Short mmCIF file of C-alpha atoms in Angstrom, two decimals:
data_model
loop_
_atom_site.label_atom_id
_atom_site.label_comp_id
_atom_site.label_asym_id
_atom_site.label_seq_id
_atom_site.Cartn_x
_atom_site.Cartn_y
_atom_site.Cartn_z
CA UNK L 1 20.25 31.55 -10.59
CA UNK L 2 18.89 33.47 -7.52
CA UNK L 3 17.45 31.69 -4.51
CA UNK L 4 14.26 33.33 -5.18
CA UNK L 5 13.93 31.96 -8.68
CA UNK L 6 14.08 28.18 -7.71
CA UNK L 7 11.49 25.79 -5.57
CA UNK L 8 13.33 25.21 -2.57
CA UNK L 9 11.41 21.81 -2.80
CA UNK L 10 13.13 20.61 -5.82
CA UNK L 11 16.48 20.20 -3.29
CA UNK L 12 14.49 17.74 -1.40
CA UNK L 13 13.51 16.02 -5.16
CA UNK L 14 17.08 16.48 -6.11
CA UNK L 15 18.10 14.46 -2.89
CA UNK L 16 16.11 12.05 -3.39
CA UNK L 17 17.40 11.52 -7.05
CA UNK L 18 20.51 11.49 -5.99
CA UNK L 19 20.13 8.80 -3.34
CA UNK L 20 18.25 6.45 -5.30
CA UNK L 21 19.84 7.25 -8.94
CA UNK L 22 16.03 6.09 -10.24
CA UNK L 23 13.30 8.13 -11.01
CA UNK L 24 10.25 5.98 -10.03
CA UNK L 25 12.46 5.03 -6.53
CA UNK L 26 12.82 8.72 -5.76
CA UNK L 27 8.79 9.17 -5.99
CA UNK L 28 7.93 6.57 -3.92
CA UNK L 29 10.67 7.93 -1.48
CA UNK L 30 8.42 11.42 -1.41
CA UNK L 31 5.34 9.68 -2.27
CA UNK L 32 4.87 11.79 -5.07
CA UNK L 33 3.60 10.47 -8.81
CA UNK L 34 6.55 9.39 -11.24
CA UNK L 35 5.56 12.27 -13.80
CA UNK L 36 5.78 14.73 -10.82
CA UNK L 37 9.20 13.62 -10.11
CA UNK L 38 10.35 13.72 -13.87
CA UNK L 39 9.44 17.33 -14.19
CA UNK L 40 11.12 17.81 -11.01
CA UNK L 41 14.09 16.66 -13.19
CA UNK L 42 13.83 18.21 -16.22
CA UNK L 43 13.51 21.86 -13.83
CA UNK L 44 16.32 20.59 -11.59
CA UNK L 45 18.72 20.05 -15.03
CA UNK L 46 17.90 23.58 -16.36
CA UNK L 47 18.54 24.89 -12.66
CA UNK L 48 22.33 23.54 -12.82
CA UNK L 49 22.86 23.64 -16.32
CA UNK L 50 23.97 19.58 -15.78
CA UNK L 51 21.80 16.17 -16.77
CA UNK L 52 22.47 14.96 -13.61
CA UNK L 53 21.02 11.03 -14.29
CA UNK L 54 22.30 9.69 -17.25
CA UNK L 55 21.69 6.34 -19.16
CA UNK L 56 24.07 3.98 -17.99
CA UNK L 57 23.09 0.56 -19.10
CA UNK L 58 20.17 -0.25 -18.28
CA UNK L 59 19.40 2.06 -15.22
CA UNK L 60 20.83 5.44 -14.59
CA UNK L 61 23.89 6.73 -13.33
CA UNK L 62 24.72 9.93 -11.12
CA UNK L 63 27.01 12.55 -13.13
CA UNK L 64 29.93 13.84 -11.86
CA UNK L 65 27.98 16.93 -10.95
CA UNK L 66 25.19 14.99 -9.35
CA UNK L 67 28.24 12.95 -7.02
CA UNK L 68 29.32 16.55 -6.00
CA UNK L 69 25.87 17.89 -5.31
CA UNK L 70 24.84 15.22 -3.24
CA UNK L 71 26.68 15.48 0.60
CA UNK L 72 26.25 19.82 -0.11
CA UNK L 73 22.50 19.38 -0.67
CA UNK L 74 22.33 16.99 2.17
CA UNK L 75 23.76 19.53 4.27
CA UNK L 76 21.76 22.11 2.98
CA UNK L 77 18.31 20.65 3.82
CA UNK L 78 19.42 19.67 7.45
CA UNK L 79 20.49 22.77 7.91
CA UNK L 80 17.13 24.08 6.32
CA UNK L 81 14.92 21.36 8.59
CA UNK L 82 16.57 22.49 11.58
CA UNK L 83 15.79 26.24 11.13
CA UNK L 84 11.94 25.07 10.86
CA UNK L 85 11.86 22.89 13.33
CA UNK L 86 13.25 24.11 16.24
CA UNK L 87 13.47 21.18 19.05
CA UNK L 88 10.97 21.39 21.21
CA UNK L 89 10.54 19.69 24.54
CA UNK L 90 8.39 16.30 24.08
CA UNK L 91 6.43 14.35 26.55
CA UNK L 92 5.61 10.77 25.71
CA UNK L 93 3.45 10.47 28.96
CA UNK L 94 1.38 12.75 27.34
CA UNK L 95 1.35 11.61 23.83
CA UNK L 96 -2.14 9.69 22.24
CA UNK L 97 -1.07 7.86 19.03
CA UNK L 98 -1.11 4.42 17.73
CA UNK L 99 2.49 3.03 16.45
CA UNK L 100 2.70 0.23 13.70
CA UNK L 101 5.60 -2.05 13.79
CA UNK L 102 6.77 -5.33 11.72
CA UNK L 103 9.12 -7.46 13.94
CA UNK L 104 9.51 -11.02 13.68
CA UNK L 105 8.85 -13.99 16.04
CA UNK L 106 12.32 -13.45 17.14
CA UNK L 107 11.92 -9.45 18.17
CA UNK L 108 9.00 -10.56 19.55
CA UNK L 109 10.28 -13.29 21.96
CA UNK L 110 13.53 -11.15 22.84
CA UNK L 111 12.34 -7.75 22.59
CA UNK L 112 9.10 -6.92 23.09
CA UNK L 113 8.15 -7.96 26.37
CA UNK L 114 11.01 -5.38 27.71
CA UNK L 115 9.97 -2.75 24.83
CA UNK L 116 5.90 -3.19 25.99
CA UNK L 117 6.89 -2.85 29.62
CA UNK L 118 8.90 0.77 29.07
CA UNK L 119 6.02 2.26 27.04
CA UNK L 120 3.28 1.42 29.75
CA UNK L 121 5.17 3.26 31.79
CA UNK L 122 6.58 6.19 30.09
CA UNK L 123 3.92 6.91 27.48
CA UNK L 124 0.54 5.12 28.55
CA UNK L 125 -1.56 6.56 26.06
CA UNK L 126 0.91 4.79 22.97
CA UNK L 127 -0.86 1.75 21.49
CA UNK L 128 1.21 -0.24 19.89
CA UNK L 129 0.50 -2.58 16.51
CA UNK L 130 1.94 -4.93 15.70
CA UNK L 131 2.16 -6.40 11.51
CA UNK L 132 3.20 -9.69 10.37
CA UNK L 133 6.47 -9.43 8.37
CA UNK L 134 6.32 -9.35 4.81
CA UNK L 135 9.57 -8.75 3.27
CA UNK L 136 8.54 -8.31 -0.40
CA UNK L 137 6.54 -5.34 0.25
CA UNK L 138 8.58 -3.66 3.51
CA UNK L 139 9.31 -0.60 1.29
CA UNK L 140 5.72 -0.08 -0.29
CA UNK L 141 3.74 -0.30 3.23
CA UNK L 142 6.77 2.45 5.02
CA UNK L 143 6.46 4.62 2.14
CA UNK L 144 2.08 4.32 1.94
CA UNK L 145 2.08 5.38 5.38
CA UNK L 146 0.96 1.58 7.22
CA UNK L 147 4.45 1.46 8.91
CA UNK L 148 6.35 3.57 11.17
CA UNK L 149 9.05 1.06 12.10
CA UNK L 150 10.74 -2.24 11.51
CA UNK L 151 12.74 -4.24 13.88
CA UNK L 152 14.51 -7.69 12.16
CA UNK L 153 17.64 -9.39 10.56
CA UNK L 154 16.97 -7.78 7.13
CA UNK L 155 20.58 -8.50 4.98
CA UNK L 156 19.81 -6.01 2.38
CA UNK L 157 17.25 -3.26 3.72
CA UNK L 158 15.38 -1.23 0.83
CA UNK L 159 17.82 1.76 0.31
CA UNK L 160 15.03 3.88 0.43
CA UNK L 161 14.46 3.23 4.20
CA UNK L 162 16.75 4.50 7.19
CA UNK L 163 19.16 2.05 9.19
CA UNK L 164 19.92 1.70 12.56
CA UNK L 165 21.68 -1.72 13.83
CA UNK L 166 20.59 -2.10 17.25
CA UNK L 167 22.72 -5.69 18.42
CA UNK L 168 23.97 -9.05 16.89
CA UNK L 169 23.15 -12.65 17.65
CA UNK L 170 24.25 -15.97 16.62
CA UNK L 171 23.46 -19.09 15.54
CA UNK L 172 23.00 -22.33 17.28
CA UNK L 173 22.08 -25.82 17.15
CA UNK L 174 19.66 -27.28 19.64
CA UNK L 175 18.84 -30.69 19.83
CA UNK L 176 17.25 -33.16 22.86
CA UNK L 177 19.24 -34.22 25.80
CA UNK L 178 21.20 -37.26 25.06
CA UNK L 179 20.65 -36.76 20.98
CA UNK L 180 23.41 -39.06 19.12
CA UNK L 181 24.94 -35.56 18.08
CA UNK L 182 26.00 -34.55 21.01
CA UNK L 183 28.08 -37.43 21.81
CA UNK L 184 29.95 -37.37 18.94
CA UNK L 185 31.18 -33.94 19.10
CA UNK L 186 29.13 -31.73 16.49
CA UNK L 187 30.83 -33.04 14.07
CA UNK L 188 29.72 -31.77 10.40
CA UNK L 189 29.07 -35.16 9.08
CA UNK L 190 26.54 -35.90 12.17
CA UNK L 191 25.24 -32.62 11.72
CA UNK L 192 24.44 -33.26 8.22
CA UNK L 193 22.78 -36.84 8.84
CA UNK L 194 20.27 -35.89 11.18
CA UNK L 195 17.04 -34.36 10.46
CA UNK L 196 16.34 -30.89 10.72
CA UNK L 197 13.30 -27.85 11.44
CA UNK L 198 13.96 -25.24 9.47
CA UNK L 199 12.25 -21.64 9.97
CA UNK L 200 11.03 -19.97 7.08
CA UNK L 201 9.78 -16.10 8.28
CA UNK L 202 7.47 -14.95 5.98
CA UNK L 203 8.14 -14.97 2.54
CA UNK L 204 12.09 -15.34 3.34
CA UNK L 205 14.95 -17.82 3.83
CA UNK L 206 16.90 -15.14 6.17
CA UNK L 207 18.06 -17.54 8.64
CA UNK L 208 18.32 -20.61 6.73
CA UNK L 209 20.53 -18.72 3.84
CA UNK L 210 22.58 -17.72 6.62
CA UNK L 211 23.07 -21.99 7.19
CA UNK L 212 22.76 -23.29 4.14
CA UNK L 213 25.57 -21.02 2.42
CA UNK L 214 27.70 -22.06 5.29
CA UNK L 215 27.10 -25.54 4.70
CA UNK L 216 27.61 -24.75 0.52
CA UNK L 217 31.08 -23.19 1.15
CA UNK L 218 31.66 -26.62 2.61
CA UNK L 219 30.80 -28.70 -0.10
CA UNK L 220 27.86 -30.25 2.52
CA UNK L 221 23.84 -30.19 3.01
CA UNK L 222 21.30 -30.98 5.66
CA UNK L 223 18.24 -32.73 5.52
CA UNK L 224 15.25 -30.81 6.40
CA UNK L 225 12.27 -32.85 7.65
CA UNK L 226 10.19 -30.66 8.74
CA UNK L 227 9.74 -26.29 7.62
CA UNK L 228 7.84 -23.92 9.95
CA UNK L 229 7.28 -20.16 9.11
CA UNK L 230 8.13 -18.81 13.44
CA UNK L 231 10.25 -20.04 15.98
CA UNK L 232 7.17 -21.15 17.73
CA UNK L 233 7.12 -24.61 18.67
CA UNK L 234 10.62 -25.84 17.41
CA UNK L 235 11.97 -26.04 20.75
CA UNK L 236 9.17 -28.00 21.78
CA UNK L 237 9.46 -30.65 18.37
CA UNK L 238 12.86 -30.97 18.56
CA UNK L 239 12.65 -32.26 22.79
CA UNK L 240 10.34 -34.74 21.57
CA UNK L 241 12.33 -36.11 18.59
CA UNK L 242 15.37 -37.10 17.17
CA UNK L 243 15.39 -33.46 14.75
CA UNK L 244 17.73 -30.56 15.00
CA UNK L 245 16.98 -27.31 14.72
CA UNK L 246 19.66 -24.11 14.37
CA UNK L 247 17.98 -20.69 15.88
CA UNK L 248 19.29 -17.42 17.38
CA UNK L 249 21.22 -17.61 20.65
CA UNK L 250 19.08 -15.83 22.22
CA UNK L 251 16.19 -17.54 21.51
CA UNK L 252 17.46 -20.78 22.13
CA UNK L 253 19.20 -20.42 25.53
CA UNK L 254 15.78 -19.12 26.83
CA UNK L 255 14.38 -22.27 25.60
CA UNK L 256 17.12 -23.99 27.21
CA UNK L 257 15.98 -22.87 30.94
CA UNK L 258 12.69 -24.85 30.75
CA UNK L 259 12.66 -27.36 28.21
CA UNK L 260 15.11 -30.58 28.40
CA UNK L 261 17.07 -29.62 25.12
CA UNK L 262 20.82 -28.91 24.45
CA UNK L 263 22.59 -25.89 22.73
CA UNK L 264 25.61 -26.47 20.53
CA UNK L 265 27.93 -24.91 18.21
CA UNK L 266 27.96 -26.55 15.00
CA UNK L 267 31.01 -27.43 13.74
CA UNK L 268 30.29 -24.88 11.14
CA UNK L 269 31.79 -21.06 10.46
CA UNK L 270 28.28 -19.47 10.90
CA UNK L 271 29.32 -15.29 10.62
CA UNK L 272 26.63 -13.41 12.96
CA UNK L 273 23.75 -11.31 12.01
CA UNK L 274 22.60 -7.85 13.04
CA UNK L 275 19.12 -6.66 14.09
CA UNK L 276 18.27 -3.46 12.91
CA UNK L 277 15.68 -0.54 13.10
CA UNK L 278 14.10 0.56 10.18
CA UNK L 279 12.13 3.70 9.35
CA UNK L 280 11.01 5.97 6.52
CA UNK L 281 12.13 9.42 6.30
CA UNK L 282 8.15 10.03 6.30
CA UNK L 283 8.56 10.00 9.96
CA UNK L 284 12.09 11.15 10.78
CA UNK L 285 11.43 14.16 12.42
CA UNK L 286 8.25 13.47 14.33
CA UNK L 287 8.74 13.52 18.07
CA UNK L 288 7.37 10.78 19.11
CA UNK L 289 8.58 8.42 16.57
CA UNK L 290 12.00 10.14 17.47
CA UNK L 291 11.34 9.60 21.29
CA UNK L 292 10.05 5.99 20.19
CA UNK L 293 13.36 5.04 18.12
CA UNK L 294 15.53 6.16 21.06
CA UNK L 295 13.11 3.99 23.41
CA UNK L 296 13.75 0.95 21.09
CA UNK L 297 17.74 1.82 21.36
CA UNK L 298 17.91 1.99 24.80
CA UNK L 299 15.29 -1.15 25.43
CA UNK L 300 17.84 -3.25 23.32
CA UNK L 301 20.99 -2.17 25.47
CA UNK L 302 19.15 -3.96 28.05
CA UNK L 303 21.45 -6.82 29.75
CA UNK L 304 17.70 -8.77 29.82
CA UNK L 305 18.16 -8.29 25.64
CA UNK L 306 21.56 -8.91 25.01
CA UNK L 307 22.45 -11.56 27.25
CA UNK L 308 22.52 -15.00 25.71
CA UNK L 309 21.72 -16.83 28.62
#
């Protein structure tokens, strides 16, 4: 077939077949109707003389064909976006747009304050918005257009969206000055006993899976008194009481400075989590999103972000 025979849009269909090996995925990933995308299909098959998805249980599979397509079409539509859009030199002082963002209560203690800061004085005109997270839907409101950009602890991202990790934290235990646990080592057992605040973000169990499993492996539980959906206030509860609470490093050794509470290491193999950026490819190649992103990667290389203490 000759290159002037064929929709050079159907490569950018084709990719996104390939990458999500689902029909109604790849739509929403071009925000394009499902029947749209299945004629895409059916052209895209005749164009290669190959089925390229194929039943396979009951999803689809990539063929062999489609595997071997997928890095040279990649290529070929990078190669394409670069030829039409030639870089061009971007001012963020000069830029007047409004930037959504989900982060959590734990971006927003650690990060934003630093992120805020950089864009006041690099691109005063940017407002920044900020949405409440909302895990079940992340991938409908990036590909609708409501989100540019997600920053959070997200163990399995919607593959539709783009990944960036940006750092990795930790978790500890806090608990008040002279609390029983402290004394006797952080044991597991003692750890156990005692009652707990648990954070609940949203409509997920991020940071408690993250405990909980660890505690599973060991054949243990805790006993939760007391669930909160942010960080807010914990630090505070758990100075006044006898209750334990387990948050990010960061967050808690910031606590620490002011309030009269304790961090510990449970005596528990707790593996670390990443933070990461997340964006649509909606708004990959717009310059200030770009310009943003990098901001974001270079605020969170800050010593005053990555530091613990």
């Amino acid at each position: 077939m000759k290159l002037r025979e064929i929709d050079l849009n159907l490569l950018v269909a084709l990719d996104a077949l390939i990458r999500e090996s689902h029909v109604s995925r790849a739509a929403a990933r071009l925000d394009m109707s499902q029947s749209s995308m299945s004629l895409a299909l059916a052209k895209l098959r005749g164009a290669f003389n190959d089925p390229l998805l194929v039943k396979a249980g009951a999803g689809l599979a990539l063929t062999a064909k489609a595997r071997e397509l997928g890095p040279r079409v990649e290529q070929a539509l990078r190669e394409i976006d670069s030829l039409l859009n030639e870089p061009q030199a971007f001012d963020p002082a000069q830029a007047r747009d409004t930037l959504t963002m989900i982060v959590t209560d734990y971006i927003d203690f650690v990060v934003m304050p630093l992120l805020v800061q950089q864009v006041a004085q690099r691109a005063p005109g940017v407002t920044l918005r900020i949405l409440g997270p909302n895990p079940r839907r992340l991938a409908e409101v990036f590909s609708s257009g409501e989100l540019d950009l997600a920053l959070s602890y997200f163990p399995e991202p919607p593959p539709s969206l783009r990944v960036r990790p940006l750092f990795s934290d930790r978790l500890v235990g806090i608990a008040r000055r002279g609390h029983p646990v402290l004394k006797e080592g952080s044991n597991l057992e003692s750890f156990c006993m005692h009652g707990h605040v648990t954070i609940e973000p949203g409509e997920a169990t991020m940071y408690n899976a993250l405990v909980d499993q660890a505690l599973e492996r060991e054949g243990k539980s805790r006993r939760v008194v007391l669930s909160k959906p942010t960080f807010l206030g914990v630090p505070f509860i758990v100075e006044q009481s006898d209750l334990l609470a387990t948050l990010p490093e960061k967050v808690a050794r910031r606590f620490a400075r002011f309030l009269d509470i304790e961090v510990f290491a449970p005596s528990l193999p707790l593996r670390p989590f990443k933070i990461e950026m997340m964006w649509h490819d909606r708004t990959h190649s717009h310059p200030l999103q770009r310009w943003f992103r990098e901001l974001v990667i270079e605020t969170c290389s800050s010593p005053l972000v990555t530091a613990s203490e």
